Amino acid sequence: MKILMVCLGNICRSPMADGLLRKKVEENGLNIVVDSAGTSAYHVGEAPDSRMRKTAHEMGTPIDSLRARQFRQADFDDFDLIYAMDKSNYNNILQLARNDEDKQKVKLILNESNPNMNLEVPDPWYGGEQGFYDVYNMLDEATDVIINKLIHGER
Ligand code: 4NP
């Protein structure tokens, strides 16, 4: 099983989702690969945003070693599940899908914690510090649901 987290820049939301799920996978001794990517190429090669890293540290899930990369069509072959942080990311990923199998891999991540509501993880880039804590808490909750499904074989 391989799971990919995707946002716009791959420096705030998706690395946080990646770090949280990676930690929970390790804690539970599961054989699951977790990675993240951005739909844009704006920040390729960069470490996560310093504000996201600070929140991640404070909350106990450091993400300093992650580096941004761009989502690519081959990710549909390499990953079983692709979680988009918001609807814009979701639509941008679907535009690269080649067939129904590709499309079915793509989900909005907050539908895990809030089924069928199509909620979005807000882009924290232009906002204040609280936005980064909000992102952390939403993704902590969503990745708890994901890890529980993985533990119980529902994924
Ligand atoms: P992310 O946040 O998509 O959660 O990584 C953003 C990072 C950078 C930009 C926008 C959103 N930007 O416009 O550069």
XYZ file of N, CA, C and O and ligand atoms in Angstrom:
634
model
N 0.842 -1.199 0.000
C 0.000 0.000 0.000
C 0.873 1.242 0.000
O 1.803 1.349 0.788
N 0.560 2.154 -0.896
C 1.296 3.422 -0.974
C 0.290 4.573 -1.016
O -0.667 4.528 -1.800
N 0.552 5.583 -0.195
C -0.393 6.700 -0.046
C 0.321 8.013 -0.307
O 1.393 8.268 0.253
N -0.287 8.855 -1.156
C 0.296 10.151 -1.505
C -0.613 11.291 -1.040
O -1.818 11.282 -1.298
N -0.015 12.280 -0.358
C -0.721 13.487 0.081
C -0.379 14.621 -0.886
O 0.808 14.828 -1.177
N -1.395 15.378 -1.337
C -1.135 16.411 -2.347
C -1.797 17.744 -1.981
O -2.979 17.777 -1.613
N -1.021 18.841 -2.082
C -1.573 20.193 -1.967
C -1.024 21.030 -3.117
O -0.580 20.467 -4.126
N -1.039 22.342 -2.979
C -0.567 23.200 -4.074
C 0.959 23.295 -4.097
O 1.607 23.018 -5.103
N 1.550 23.705 -2.969
C 2.985 23.980 -2.944
C 3.850 22.838 -2.442
O 5.059 22.833 -2.641
N 3.233 21.875 -1.739
C 3.959 20.783 -1.060
C 4.939 21.334 -0.021
O 5.991 20.748 0.235
N 4.580 22.472 0.584
C 5.426 22.987 1.673
C 4.645 23.276 2.955
O 5.257 23.578 3.968
N 3.316 23.170 2.925
C 2.539 23.381 4.159
C 1.649 22.179 4.470
O 1.970 21.355 5.331
N 0.516 22.076 3.757
C -0.488 21.075 4.145
C -0.073 19.642 3.854
O -0.170 18.777 4.737
N 0.365 19.350 2.614
C 0.655 17.938 2.300
C 1.877 17.387 3.036
O 1.852 16.218 3.429
N 2.950 18.187 3.279
C 4.015 17.616 4.112
C 3.560 17.334 5.547
O 4.014 16.375 6.173
N 2.630 18.181 6.043
C 2.114 17.917 7.405
C 1.297 16.627 7.424
O 1.444 15.801 8.341
N 0.457 16.439 6.398
C -0.327 15.203 6.301
C 0.603 13.996 6.158
O 0.391 12.946 6.782
N 1.644 14.152 5.336
C 2.645 13.107 5.115
C 3.325 12.755 6.443
O 3.378 11.583 6.850
N 3.814 13.780 7.168
C 4.525 13.544 8.430
C 3.653 12.855 9.463
O 4.104 11.938 10.156
N 2.403 13.289 9.565
C 1.493 12.696 10.553
C 1.200 11.234 10.232
O 1.270 10.365 11.107
N 0.884 10.947 8.958
C 0.545 9.557 8.623
C 1.782 8.667 8.706
O 1.709 7.539 9.198
N 2.933 9.191 8.260
C 4.201 8.438 8.358
C 4.468 8.008 9.797
O 4.854 6.867 10.070
N 4.292 8.961 10.731
C 4.537 8.677 12.145
C 3.582 7.591 12.650
O 3.990 6.659 13.349
N 2.320 7.686 12.275
C 1.320 6.712 12.745
C 1.555 5.333 12.121
O 1.334 4.302 12.765
N 2.016 5.317 10.872
C 2.365 4.047 10.213
C 3.518 3.374 10.965
O 3.484 2.177 11.255
N 4.542 4.179 11.298
C 5.699 3.643 12.028
C 5.295 3.150 13.406
O 5.678 2.063 13.830
N 4.526 3.950 14.124
C 4.099 3.591 15.485
C 3.329 2.279 15.504
O 3.364 1.540 16.478
N 2.621 1.999 14.397
C 1.807 0.786 14.340
C 2.490 -0.356 13.601
O 1.877 -1.413 13.391
N 3.752 -0.142 13.194
C 4.513 -1.203 12.538
C 3.907 -1.669 11.224
O 4.016 -2.843 10.877
N 3.265 -0.772 10.491
C 2.635 -1.159 9.227
C 3.609 -0.998 8.067
O 4.500 -0.162 8.106
N 3.399 -1.812 7.013
C 4.259 -1.743 5.837
C 3.571 -0.896 4.767
O 3.027 -1.409 3.793
N 3.579 0.407 4.999
C 2.884 1.340 4.102
C 3.817 2.502 3.781
O 4.445 3.056 4.690
N 3.914 2.827 2.494
C 4.752 3.951 2.067
C 3.893 5.211 2.017
O 2.778 5.191 1.497
N 4.402 6.300 2.609
C 3.695 7.588 2.578
C 4.608 8.621 1.943
O 5.803 8.662 2.227
N 4.035 9.450 1.051
C 4.813 10.501 0.396
C 3.890 11.696 0.178
O 2.687 11.621 0.451
N 4.455 12.809 -0.311
C 3.621 13.965 -0.623
C 4.174 14.692 -1.838
O 5.341 14.527 -2.200
N 3.306 15.507 -2.462
C 3.677 16.254 -3.663
C 2.775 17.473 -3.780
O 1.742 17.560 -3.119
N 3.179 18.428 -4.645
C 2.369 19.614 -4.907
C 1.915 19.620 -6.354
O 2.618 19.117 -7.227
N 0.742 20.196 -6.614
C 0.295 20.287 -8.002
C 1.126 21.329 -8.761
O 1.262 21.241 -9.976
N 1.689 22.303 -8.044
C 2.533 23.323 -8.682
C 4.011 22.967 -8.549
O 4.379 22.102 -7.745
N 4.830 23.666 -9.330
C 6.286 23.470 -9.245
C 6.948 24.625 -8.488
O 8.168 24.708 -8.442
N 6.122 25.506 -7.857
C 6.670 26.725 -7.256
C 7.800 26.483 -6.265
O 8.708 27.280 -6.144
N 7.709 25.414 -5.488
C 8.633 25.245 -4.355
C 9.443 23.951 -4.427
O 9.940 23.477 -3.400
N 9.584 23.401 -5.626
C 10.278 22.118 -5.781
C 11.669 22.167 -5.150
O 12.423 23.118 -5.352
N 11.992 21.161 -4.359
C 13.307 21.053 -3.719
C 13.394 21.724 -2.367
O 14.365 21.519 -1.631
N 12.363 22.518 -2.019
C 12.414 23.246 -0.741
C 11.931 22.389 0.425
O 11.104 21.496 0.267
N 12.446 22.730 1.620
C 11.934 22.146 2.862
C 10.556 22.758 3.132
O 10.211 23.801 2.563
N 9.757 22.144 4.000
C 8.468 22.742 4.342
C 8.635 24.167 4.879
O 9.683 24.515 5.439
N 7.584 24.965 4.714
C 7.537 26.350 5.195
C 7.919 26.403 6.680
O 7.507 25.558 7.469
N 8.697 27.435 7.048
C 9.213 27.502 8.426
C 8.084 27.586 9.447
O 8.201 27.063 10.554
N 6.950 28.208 9.084
C 5.819 28.302 10.031
C 5.183 26.934 10.239
O 4.793 26.577 11.353
N 5.081 26.149 9.168
C 4.531 24.790 9.305
C 5.486 23.919 10.106
O 5.058 23.114 10.945
N 6.802 24.099 9.867
C 7.792 23.295 10.614
C 7.745 23.616 12.099
O 7.888 22.728 12.944
N 7.552 24.906 12.430
C 7.495 25.321 13.836
C 6.284 24.671 14.534
O 6.406 24.094 15.614
N 5.127 24.739 13.889
C 3.930 24.116 14.461
C 4.138 22.601 14.588
O 3.801 22.006 15.616
N 4.702 22.008 13.550
C 4.918 20.558 13.549
C 5.802 20.137 14.720
O 5.526 19.144 15.410
N 6.866 20.924 14.960
C 7.767 20.663 16.080
C 7.042 20.755 17.399
O 7.121 19.859 18.247
N 6.328 21.860 17.571
C 5.619 22.096 18.837
C 4.619 20.997 19.127
O 4.407 20.620 20.273
N 3.982 20.483 18.080
C 2.934 19.477 18.265
C 3.508 18.054 18.293
O 2.769 17.092 18.477
N 4.827 17.931 18.072
C 5.465 16.622 18.245
C 5.579 15.775 16.991
O 5.802 14.568 17.084
N 5.433 16.398 15.812
C 5.577 15.641 14.561
C 6.460 16.421 13.598
O 5.972 17.037 12.647
N 7.784 16.452 13.839
C 8.669 17.246 12.981
C 8.675 16.765 11.531
O 8.558 15.560 11.279
N 8.779 17.739 10.612
C 8.749 17.402 9.178
C 9.923 18.044 8.439
O 9.867 18.252 7.230
N 10.992 18.345 9.175
C 12.120 19.100 8.601
C 12.808 18.391 7.436
O 13.386 19.041 6.577
N 12.783 17.064 7.422
C 13.574 16.359 6.410
C 12.846 16.213 5.074
O 13.440 15.763 4.089
N 11.575 16.593 5.010
C 10.829 16.437 3.749
C 11.227 17.509 2.738
O 11.635 18.609 3.114
N 11.144 17.183 1.448
C 11.479 18.129 0.380
C 10.367 18.121 -0.660
O 9.861 17.058 -1.024
N 10.041 19.331 -1.161
C 8.906 19.456 -2.083
C 9.219 18.880 -3.462
O 10.327 19.022 -3.982
N 8.221 18.261 -4.045
C 8.297 17.804 -5.442
C 6.931 18.024 -6.082
O 5.933 18.250 -5.396
N 6.915 17.976 -7.411
C 5.657 18.196 -8.115
C 4.952 16.877 -8.397
O 5.600 15.874 -8.735
N 3.623 16.887 -8.295
C 2.823 15.722 -8.674
C 3.031 15.427 -10.153
O 3.102 16.342 -10.970
N 3.115 14.146 -10.508
C 3.301 13.764 -11.918
C 2.383 12.588 -12.245
O 1.961 11.853 -11.348
N 2.107 12.430 -13.523
C 1.167 11.395 -13.950
C 1.575 9.997 -13.466
O 0.726 9.181 -13.122
N 2.888 9.747 -13.397
C 3.370 8.432 -12.946
C 2.960 8.136 -11.504
O 2.956 6.969 -11.082
N 2.578 9.177 -10.757
C 2.121 8.938 -9.380
C 0.841 8.094 -9.348
O 0.574 7.412 -8.368
N 0.066 8.128 -10.425
C -1.117 7.267 -10.486
C -0.710 5.792 -10.531
O -1.444 4.925 -10.073
N 0.454 5.498 -11.119
C 0.950 4.117 -11.162
C 1.606 3.730 -9.846
O 1.550 2.581 -9.415
N 2.260 4.701 -9.214
C 3.081 4.412 -8.030
C 2.285 4.377 -6.731
O 2.774 3.848 -5.729
N 1.088 4.987 -6.700
C 0.339 5.086 -5.446
C -1.053 4.463 -5.567
O -1.657 4.476 -6.641
N -1.528 3.926 -4.440
C -2.854 3.303 -4.390
C -3.931 4.302 -4.015
O -5.089 4.163 -4.412
N -3.553 5.279 -3.195
C -4.508 6.288 -2.723
C -3.845 7.648 -2.807
O -2.678 7.807 -2.411
N -4.570 8.636 -3.306
C -4.045 9.996 -3.465
C -5.010 10.947 -2.764
O -6.173 11.075 -3.176
N -4.541 11.569 -1.687
C -5.399 12.472 -0.922
C -5.107 13.925 -1.269
O -3.998 14.408 -1.039
N -6.132 14.625 -1.766
C -6.029 16.056 -2.051
C -6.469 16.839 -0.821
O -7.398 16.446 -0.113
N -5.795 17.976 -0.577
C -6.120 18.802 0.587
C -7.329 19.695 0.336
O -8.074 19.999 1.255
N -7.507 20.164 -0.918
C -8.683 20.991 -1.218
C -9.226 20.655 -2.611
O -8.646 19.845 -3.342
N -10.342 21.296 -2.955
C -11.038 20.961 -4.211
C -10.233 21.367 -5.437
O -10.310 20.712 -6.478
N -9.478 22.471 -5.300
C -8.644 22.903 -6.419
C -7.553 21.861 -6.693
O -7.340 21.470 -7.851
N -6.903 21.369 -5.634
C -5.897 20.311 -5.811
C -6.561 19.079 -6.437
O -6.013 18.456 -7.355
N -7.746 18.735 -5.920
C -8.494 17.554 -6.389
C -8.748 17.658 -7.899
O -8.470 16.729 -8.651
N -9.239 18.834 -8.315
C -9.544 19.017 -9.743
C -8.275 19.004 -10.597
O -8.266 18.451 -11.699
N -7.210 19.596 -10.082
C -5.949 19.603 -10.837
C -5.367 18.202 -10.997
O -4.799 17.874 -12.039
N -5.510 17.386 -9.972
C -5.028 15.997 -10.060
C -5.879 15.228 -11.072
O -5.357 14.517 -11.933
N -7.210 15.416 -10.974
C -8.107 14.671 -11.883
C -7.855 15.019 -13.342
O -8.037 14.191 -14.231
N -7.411 16.255 -13.593
C -7.116 16.647 -14.976
C -5.977 15.832 -15.573
O -5.858 15.737 -16.796
N -5.127 15.287 -14.720
C -4.000 14.480 -15.211
C -4.339 12.988 -15.291
O -3.553 12.195 -15.803
N -5.528 12.620 -14.770
C -5.911 11.205 -14.765
C -6.123 10.711 -16.189
O -6.624 11.444 -17.045
N -5.712 9.437 -16.439
C -5.807 8.879 -17.787
C -7.044 8.023 -17.974
O -7.458 7.739 -19.098
N -7.614 7.561 -16.855
C -8.749 6.629 -16.937
C -9.484 6.600 -15.587
O -9.067 7.272 -14.636
N -10.544 5.801 -15.509
C -11.351 5.739 -14.279
C -10.572 5.180 -13.094
O -10.791 5.589 -11.957
N -9.666 4.259 -13.397
C -8.870 3.672 -12.307
C -8.035 4.750 -11.622
O -7.943 4.808 -10.400
N -7.419 5.615 -12.438
C -6.656 6.744 -11.885
C -7.575 7.622 -11.039
O -7.247 7.986 -9.906
N -8.736 7.962 -11.581
C -9.657 8.900 -10.913
C -10.124 8.364 -9.570
O -10.280 9.116 -8.605
N -10.353 7.051 -9.520
C -10.881 6.465 -8.284
C -9.878 6.469 -7.139
O -10.247 6.284 -5.980
N -8.618 6.708 -7.442
C -7.598 6.761 -6.381
C -7.613 8.082 -5.628
O -7.028 8.195 -4.564
N -8.266 9.090 -6.206
C -8.174 10.454 -5.668
C -9.333 10.758 -4.727
O -10.507 10.564 -5.089
N -9.013 11.212 -3.507
C -10.027 11.533 -2.480
C -9.700 12.884 -1.856
O -8.534 13.276 -1.782
N -10.734 13.542 -1.337
C -10.513 14.723 -0.497
C -10.221 14.218 0.910
O -11.030 13.481 1.497
N -9.106 14.637 1.499
C -8.676 14.019 2.762
C -9.678 14.231 3.894
O -9.873 13.330 4.719
N -10.344 15.383 3.936
C -11.253 15.615 5.071
C -12.541 14.802 4.980
O -13.304 14.741 5.948
N -12.788 14.141 3.827
C -13.928 13.227 3.782
C -13.681 11.982 4.638
O -14.620 11.248 4.942
N -12.438 11.774 5.062
C -12.157 10.669 5.993
C -12.714 10.987 7.378
O -13.348 10.157 8.005
N -12.470 12.228 7.850
C -12.933 12.615 9.187
C -14.348 13.202 9.171
O -15.037 13.206 10.197
N -14.779 13.699 8.018
C -16.115 14.312 7.875
C -16.760 13.773 6.596
O -16.834 14.469 5.583
N -17.231 12.496 6.642
C -17.652 11.817 5.415
C -18.688 12.601 4.608
O -19.628 13.167 5.177
N -18.452 12.620 3.303
C -19.386 13.191 2.323
C -19.595 14.698 2.433
O -20.467 15.254 1.785
N -18.819 15.387 3.254
C -19.037 16.835 3.414
C -18.190 17.678 2.462
O -18.417 18.883 2.329
N -17.215 17.032 1.812
C -16.347 17.742 0.853
C -15.712 18.998 1.434
O -15.652 20.049 0.787
N -15.280 18.916 2.697
C -14.595 20.039 3.347
C -13.155 20.116 2.849
O -12.586 19.137 2.372
N -12.561 21.322 2.995
C -11.200 21.550 2.512
C -10.262 21.899 3.665
O -10.673 22.563 4.622
N -9.000 21.528 3.540
C -7.969 22.021 4.457
C -7.565 23.390 3.920
O -7.025 23.489 2.816
N -7.856 24.474 4.665
C -7.589 25.815 4.117
C -6.103 26.058 3.911
O -5.281 25.650 4.733
N -5.794 26.738 2.817
C -4.408 27.101 2.524
C -3.936 28.104 3.583
O -4.502 29.189 3.692
N -2.921 27.780 4.389
C -2.505 28.666 5.478
C -1.496 29.720 5.049
O -1.094 30.572 5.849
N -1.095 29.689 3.783
C 0.053 30.458 3.289
C -0.047 31.951 3.595
O 0.909 32.568 4.059
N -1.224 32.574 3.322
C -1.360 34.028 3.485
C -1.937 34.430 4.837
O -2.096 35.607 5.112
N -2.257 33.466 5.693
C -2.900 33.792 6.963
C -1.923 33.863 8.114
O -0.713 33.875 7.936
N -2.466 33.925 9.327
C -1.646 34.026 10.534
C -1.279 32.676 11.101
O -1.551 31.624 10.498
N -0.656 32.726 12.283
C -0.125 31.522 12.931
C -1.213 30.487 13.226
O -0.984 29.293 13.096
N -2.402 30.970 13.627
C -3.461 30.027 14.005
C -3.798 29.080 12.858
O -4.141 27.919 13.086
N -3.684 29.576 11.624
C -3.993 28.745 10.465
C -3.166 27.469 10.422
O -3.651 26.425 9.971
N -1.937 27.553 10.901
C -1.052 26.386 10.875
C -1.457 25.351 11.936
O -1.381 24.151 11.699
N -1.933 25.855 13.083
C -2.450 24.933 14.109
C -3.749 24.285 13.648
O -3.985 23.100 13.898
N -4.582 25.081 12.956
C -5.833 24.525 12.430
C -5.528 23.408 11.427
O -6.149 22.341 11.465
N -4.566 23.658 10.534
C -4.168 22.637 9.556
C -3.689 21.379 10.285
O -4.110 20.257 9.968
N -2.829 21.574 11.298
C -2.312 20.425 12.044
C -3.464 19.601 12.636
O -3.506 18.379 12.500
N -4.386 20.301 13.302
C -5.462 19.578 14.004
C -6.393 18.857 13.040
O -6.788 17.709 13.296
N -6.730 19.497 11.920
C -7.589 18.834 10.927
C -6.916 17.581 10.377
O -7.564 16.542 10.185
N -5.599 17.702 10.107
C -4.883 16.575 9.502
C -4.588 15.478 10.522
O -4.550 14.297 10.168
N -4.421 15.858 11.791
C -4.248 14.853 12.849
C -5.509 13.986 12.930
O -5.434 12.756 12.981
N -6.658 14.638 12.880
C -7.938 13.927 12.960
C -8.142 13.036 11.725
O -8.515 11.863 11.851
N -7.886 13.582 10.549
C -8.092 12.800 9.320
C -7.149 11.601 9.255
O -7.552 10.497 8.864
N -5.886 11.813 9.660
C -4.931 10.696 9.578
C -5.207 9.649 10.663
O -4.859 8.484 10.484
N -5.866 10.049 11.764
C -6.312 9.051 12.753
C -7.338 8.105 12.132
O -7.278 6.889 12.344
N -8.250 8.669 11.355
C -9.265 7.828 10.705
C -8.597 6.917 9.670
O -8.889 5.714 9.597
N -7.667 7.485 8.894
C -6.978 6.696 7.861
C -6.201 5.540 8.497
O -6.291 4.395 8.043
N -5.446 5.841 9.561
C -4.620 4.780 10.163
C -5.508 3.689 10.758
O -5.193 2.498 10.668
N -6.642 4.074 11.337
C -7.547 3.060 11.890
C -8.121 2.165 10.799
O -8.261 0.954 10.995
N -8.438 2.734 9.648
C -8.922 1.914 8.531
C -7.817 0.973 8.042
O -8.078 -0.186 7.703
N -6.575 1.484 8.012
C -5.456 0.646 7.553
C -5.207 -0.505 8.536
O -4.978 -1.639 8.121
N -5.287 -0.196 9.835
C -5.065 -1.222 10.862
C -6.139 -2.304 10.748
O -5.869 -3.497 10.873
N -7.367 -1.886 10.463
C -8.481 -2.834 10.413
C -8.760 -3.378 9.016
O -9.789 -4.005 8.774
N -7.805 -3.107 8.093
C -7.908 -3.702 6.757
C -9.040 -3.171 5.902
O -9.492 -3.815 4.968
N -9.522 -1.961 6.219
C -10.607 -1.384 5.425
C -10.083 -0.551 4.269
O -10.837 0.095 3.545
N -8.778 -0.541 4.118
C -8.165 0.192 3.013
C -7.196 -0.740 2.304
O -6.558 -1.556 2.943
P 0.522 24.409 0.505
O 0.580 25.983 0.758
O -0.212 24.218 -0.794
O -0.241 23.899 1.676
O 1.952 23.925 0.448
C 1.020 26.899 -0.190
C 2.370 27.096 -0.372
C 2.823 28.027 -1.298
C 1.912 28.750 -2.051
C 0.565 28.542 -1.871
C 0.119 27.603 -0.945
N 2.373 29.732 -2.983
O 1.532 30.420 -3.575
O 3.589 29.832 -3.206
